[in-house]
Coordinates of C-alpha atoms in Angstrom, one line a residue:
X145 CA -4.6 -5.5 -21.8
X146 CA -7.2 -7.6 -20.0
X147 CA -10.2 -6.1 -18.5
X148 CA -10.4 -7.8 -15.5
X149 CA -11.1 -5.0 -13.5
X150 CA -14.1 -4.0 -15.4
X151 CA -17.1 -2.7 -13.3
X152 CA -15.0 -3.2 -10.1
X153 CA -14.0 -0.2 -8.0
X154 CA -10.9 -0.1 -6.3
X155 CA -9.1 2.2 -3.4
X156 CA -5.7 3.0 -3.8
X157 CA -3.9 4.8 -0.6
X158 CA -0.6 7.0 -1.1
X159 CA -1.6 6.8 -4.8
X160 CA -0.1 10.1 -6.3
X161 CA 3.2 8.7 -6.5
X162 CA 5.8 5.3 -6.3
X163 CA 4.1 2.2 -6.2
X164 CA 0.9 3.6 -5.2
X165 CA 0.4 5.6 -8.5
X166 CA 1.8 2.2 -10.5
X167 CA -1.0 0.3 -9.1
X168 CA -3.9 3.2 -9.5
X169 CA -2.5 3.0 -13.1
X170 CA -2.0 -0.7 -13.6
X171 CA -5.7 -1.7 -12.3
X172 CA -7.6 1.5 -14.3
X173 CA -5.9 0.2 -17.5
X174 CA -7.3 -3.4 -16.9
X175 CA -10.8 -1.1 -16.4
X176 CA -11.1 -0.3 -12.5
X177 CA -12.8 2.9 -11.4
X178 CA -10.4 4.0 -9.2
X179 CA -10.5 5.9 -5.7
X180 CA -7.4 7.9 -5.1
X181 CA -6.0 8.5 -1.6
X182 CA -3.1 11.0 -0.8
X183 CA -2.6 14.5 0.9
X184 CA -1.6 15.8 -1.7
X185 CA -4.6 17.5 -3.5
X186 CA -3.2 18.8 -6.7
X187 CA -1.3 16.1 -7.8
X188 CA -3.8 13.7 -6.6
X189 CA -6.4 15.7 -9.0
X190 CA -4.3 15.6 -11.8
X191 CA -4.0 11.9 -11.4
X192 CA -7.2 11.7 -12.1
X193 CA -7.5 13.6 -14.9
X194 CA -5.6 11.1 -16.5
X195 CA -7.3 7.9 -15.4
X196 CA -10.3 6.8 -17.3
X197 CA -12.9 6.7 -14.3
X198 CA -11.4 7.7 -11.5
X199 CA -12.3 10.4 -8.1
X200 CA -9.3 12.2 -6.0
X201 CA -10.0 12.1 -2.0
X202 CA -7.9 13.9 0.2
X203 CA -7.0 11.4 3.0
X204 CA -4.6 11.8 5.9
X205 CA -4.8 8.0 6.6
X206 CA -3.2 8.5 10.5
X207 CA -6.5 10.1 11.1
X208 CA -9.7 8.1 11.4
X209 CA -12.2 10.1 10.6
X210 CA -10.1 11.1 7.2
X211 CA -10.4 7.1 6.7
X212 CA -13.9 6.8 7.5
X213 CA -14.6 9.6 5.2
X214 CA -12.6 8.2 2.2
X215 CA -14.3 4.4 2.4
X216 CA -18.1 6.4 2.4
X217 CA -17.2 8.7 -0.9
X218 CA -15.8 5.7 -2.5
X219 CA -19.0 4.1 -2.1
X220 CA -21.5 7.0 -2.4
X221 CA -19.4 7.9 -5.9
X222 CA -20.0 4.5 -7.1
X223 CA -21.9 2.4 -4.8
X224 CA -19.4 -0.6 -4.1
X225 CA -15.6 -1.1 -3.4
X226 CA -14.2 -4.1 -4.2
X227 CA -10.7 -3.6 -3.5
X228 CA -8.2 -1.8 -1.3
X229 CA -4.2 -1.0 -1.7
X230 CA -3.3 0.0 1.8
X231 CA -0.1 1.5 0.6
X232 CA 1.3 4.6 2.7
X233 CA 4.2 4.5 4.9
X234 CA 7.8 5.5 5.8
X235 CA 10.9 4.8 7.8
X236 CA 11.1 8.2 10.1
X237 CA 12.4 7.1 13.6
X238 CA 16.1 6.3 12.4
X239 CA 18.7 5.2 14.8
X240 CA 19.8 3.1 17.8
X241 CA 16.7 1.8 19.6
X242 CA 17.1 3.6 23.2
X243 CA 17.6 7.0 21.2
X244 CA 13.9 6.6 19.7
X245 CA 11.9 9.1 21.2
X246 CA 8.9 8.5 22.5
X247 CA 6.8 11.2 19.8
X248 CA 9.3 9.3 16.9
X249 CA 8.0 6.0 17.9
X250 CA 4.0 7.0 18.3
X251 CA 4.1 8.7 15.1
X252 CA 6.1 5.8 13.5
X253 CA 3.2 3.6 14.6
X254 CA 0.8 6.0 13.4
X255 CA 1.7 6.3 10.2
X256 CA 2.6 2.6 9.4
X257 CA 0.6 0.5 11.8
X258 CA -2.5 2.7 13.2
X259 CA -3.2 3.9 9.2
X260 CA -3.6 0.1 8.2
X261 CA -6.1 -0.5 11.6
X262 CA -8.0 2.4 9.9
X263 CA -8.2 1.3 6.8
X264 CA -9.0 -1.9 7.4
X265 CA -12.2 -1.0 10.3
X266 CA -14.2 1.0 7.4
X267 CA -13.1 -0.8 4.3
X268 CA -14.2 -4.4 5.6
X269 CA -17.6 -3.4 6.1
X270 CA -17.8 -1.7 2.7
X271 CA -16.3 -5.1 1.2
X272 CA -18.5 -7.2 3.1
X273 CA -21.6 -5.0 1.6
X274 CA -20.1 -5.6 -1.7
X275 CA -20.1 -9.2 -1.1
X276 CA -16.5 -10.0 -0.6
X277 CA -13.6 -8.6 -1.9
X278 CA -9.5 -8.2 -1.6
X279 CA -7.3 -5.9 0.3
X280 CA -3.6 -5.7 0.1
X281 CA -1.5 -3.6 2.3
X282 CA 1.9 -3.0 2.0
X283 CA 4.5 -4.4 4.9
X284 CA 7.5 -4.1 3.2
X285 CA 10.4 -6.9 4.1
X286 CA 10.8 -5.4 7.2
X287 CA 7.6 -6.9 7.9
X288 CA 9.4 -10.0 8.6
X289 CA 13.0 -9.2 9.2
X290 CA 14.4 -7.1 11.2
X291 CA 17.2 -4.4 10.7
X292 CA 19.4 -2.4 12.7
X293 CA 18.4 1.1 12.9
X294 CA 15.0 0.7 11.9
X295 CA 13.2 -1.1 14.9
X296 CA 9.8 1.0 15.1
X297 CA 9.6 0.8 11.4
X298 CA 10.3 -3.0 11.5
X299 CA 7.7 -3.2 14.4
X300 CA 5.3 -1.5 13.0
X301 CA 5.6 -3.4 9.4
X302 CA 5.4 -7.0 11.8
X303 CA 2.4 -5.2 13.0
X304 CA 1.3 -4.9 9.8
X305 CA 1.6 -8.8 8.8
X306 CA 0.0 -9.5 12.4
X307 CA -3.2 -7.5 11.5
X308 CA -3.3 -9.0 7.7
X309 CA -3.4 -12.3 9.0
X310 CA -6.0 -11.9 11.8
X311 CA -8.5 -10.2 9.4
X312 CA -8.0 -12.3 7.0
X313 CA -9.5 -14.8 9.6
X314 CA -11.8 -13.1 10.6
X315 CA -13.3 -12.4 7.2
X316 CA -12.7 -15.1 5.1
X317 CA -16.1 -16.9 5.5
X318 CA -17.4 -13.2 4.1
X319 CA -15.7 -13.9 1.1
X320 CA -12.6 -11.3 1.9
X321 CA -9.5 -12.2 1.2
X322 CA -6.7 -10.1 3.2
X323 CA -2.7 -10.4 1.7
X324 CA 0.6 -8.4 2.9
X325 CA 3.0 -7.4 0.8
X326 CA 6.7 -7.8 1.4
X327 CA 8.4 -5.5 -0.8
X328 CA 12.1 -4.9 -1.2
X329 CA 13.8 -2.3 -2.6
X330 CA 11.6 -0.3 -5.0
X331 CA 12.9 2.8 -7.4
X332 CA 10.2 5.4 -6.1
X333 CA 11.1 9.1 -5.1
X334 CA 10.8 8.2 -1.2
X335 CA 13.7 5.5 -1.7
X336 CA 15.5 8.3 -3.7
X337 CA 15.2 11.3 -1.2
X338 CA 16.1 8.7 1.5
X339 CA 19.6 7.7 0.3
X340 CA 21.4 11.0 1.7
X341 CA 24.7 11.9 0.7
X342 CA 24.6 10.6 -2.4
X343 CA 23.0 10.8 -6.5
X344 CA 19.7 9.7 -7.2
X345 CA 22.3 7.1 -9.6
X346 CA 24.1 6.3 -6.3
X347 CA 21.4 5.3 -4.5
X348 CA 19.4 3.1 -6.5
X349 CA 23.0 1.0 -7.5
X350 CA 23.5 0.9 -3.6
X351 CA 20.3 -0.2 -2.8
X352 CA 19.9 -3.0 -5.8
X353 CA 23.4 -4.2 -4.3
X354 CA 21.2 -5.3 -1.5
X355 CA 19.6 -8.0 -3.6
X356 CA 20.8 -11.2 -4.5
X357 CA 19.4 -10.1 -7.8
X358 CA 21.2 -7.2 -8.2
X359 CA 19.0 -4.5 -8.7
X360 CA 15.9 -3.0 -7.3
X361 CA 12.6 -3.6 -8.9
X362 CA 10.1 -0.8 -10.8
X363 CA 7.1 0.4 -9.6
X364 CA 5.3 -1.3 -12.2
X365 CA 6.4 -4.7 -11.2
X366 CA 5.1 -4.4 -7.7
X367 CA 1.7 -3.3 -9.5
X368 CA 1.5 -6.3 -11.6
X369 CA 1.6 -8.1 -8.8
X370 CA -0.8 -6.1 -6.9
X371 CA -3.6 -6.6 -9.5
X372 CA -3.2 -10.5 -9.4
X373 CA -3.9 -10.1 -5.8
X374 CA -6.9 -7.5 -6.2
X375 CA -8.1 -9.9 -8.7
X376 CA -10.1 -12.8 -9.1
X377 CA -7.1 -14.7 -10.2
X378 CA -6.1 -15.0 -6.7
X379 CA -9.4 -15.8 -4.8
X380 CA -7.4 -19.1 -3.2
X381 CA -4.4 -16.3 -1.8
X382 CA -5.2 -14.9 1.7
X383 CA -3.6 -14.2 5.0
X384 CA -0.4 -14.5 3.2
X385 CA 2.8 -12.1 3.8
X386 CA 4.2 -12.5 0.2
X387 CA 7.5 -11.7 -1.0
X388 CA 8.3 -9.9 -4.3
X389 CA 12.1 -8.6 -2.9
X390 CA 14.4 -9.6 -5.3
X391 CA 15.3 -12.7 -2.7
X392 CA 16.3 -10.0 -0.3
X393 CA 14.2 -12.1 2.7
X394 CA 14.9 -16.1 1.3
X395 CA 18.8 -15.9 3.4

C-alpha cells in the first residue's frame, strides 16, 4: 500500500471501534501517525499498540475542554495535525417527535451536533498552523433526508452538513478543506446492538434491504473513502456532503 500519509498526523474521533477504528487503521497502514479519540481507555490503548505510530487520548467529545485537550496533545506529541475524522455519534431520542423530551433532544444535539462545533473550533486553528489541511466528519444520510422516528438525529446530522459547509468557507483561503460524509448503512457493533429483537444475521440482512444495492457496506469501504478525502488526492473536494450509501439517498 501507498504511503501517502507519510509524515502526516492525523485525529481520528470514536476510533476504538466501527468505522472509526477502519479509518485509524486504513490511514496508519498508508503511514499516518495517528491520534486516537474514544472513552474508552483500554481498548483505545490497545489500539495503539497495534498501530505503527500512534498515541491513545481519552476524549469525551460533548465536552469542550476534553476537545480542547485532545487537539493540544495531538500537537504537543508530534507538533502538527493534518487531518481530522470527526466520527462519533448515535441515534438515542427514538420516537414520535412531540414525545422527545427535552433532556433526549439536548443530549442528542450534544453528542452529534455540539461534538462536531468542538471539534471543529480547536482543530481549525491547529490545521491552519500546520498550513492547511482536511477534516471529515461524519453526517450520516440523515444529514440530508429525513426519517420518521429519528427527527433530532436527522436535525442534528443537517446540522452537521450546515457547519461543514460554512467552515469550509470560511477556511478555504487557509488551505483547509472541510467534507461531510453521508453514510448509509454500515456493519459496525452500534448498527448491530441497535437492531432489537432480532440476530446480529437478522439485522444486517434487514438493514442491507434498505439499499438499492442490497447490502450494507464494511467499515473498510467507508475508510477507503475517508483517506482519499484526508489526502492530497482530494485537495479540489470541499464543502461537499458526499454520499457513499449504497444509493440509499439518489430516490
Amino acid at each position: 500500500m501507498s504511503e501517502r500519509f507519510a509524515a502526516k498526523v492525523i485525529v481520528v474521533t470514536g476510533a476504538t471501534s466501527g468505522m472509526g477504528r477502519a479509518v485509524a487503521e486504513r490511514v496508519a497502514s498508508e503511514g499516518a501517525k495517528v491520534v486516537l479519540a474514544a472513552r474508552g481507555k483500554e481498548s483505545g490503548e490497545e489500539l495503539a499498540e497495534l498501530l505503527p505510530d500512534a498515541i491513545f487520548v481519552p476524549t469525551d467529545v460533548t465536552v469542550e475542554a476534553d476537545v480542547a485537550s485532545l487537539v493540544h496533545q495531538a500537537v504537543q506529541k508530534y507538533g502538527r495535525i493534518d487531518g481530522v475524522f470527526n466520527n462519533v455519534g448515535a441515534a438515542t431520542a427514538m420516537g414520535p417527535l412531540p414525545t422527545v423530551s427535552d433532556e433526549d433532544w439536548n443530549a442528542e444535539l450534544s453528542l452529534n451536533l455540539s461534538s462536531v462545533f468542538y471539534g471543529l473550533k480547536h482543530e481549525i486553528p491547529a490545521l491552519v498552523a500546520s498550513g492547511g489541511g482536511a477534516i471529515v466528519n461524519n453526517a450520516s444520510n440523515l444529514g440530508v433526508v429525513g426519517a420518521a422516528g429519528m427527527a433530532a438525529y436527522s436535525a442534528a446530522k443537517h446540522g452537521v452538513v450546515g457547519l461543514t459547509r460554512s467552515a469550509a468557507l470560511e477556511h478555504a483561503a487557509s488551505g483547509i478543506r472541510v467534507n461531510a460524509l453521508v453514510t448509509g448503512g454500515v456493519d459496525t457493533p452500534l448498527l448491530r446492538r441497535n437492531m432489537s429483537g432480532v440476530s446480529p444475521e437478522e439485522a444486517i440482512r434487514f438493514a442491507g434491504g434498505m439499499h438499492p444495492v442490497g447490502r450494507i457496506a464494511a467499515p473498510q469501504e467507508i475508510a477507503a473513502f475517508v483517506a482519499f478525502l484526508l489526502s492530497d488526492d482530494a485537495t479540489f473536494i470541499t464543502g461537499a456532503a458526499l454520499a457513499i450509501d449504497g444509493g440509499l439517498t439518489a430516490a
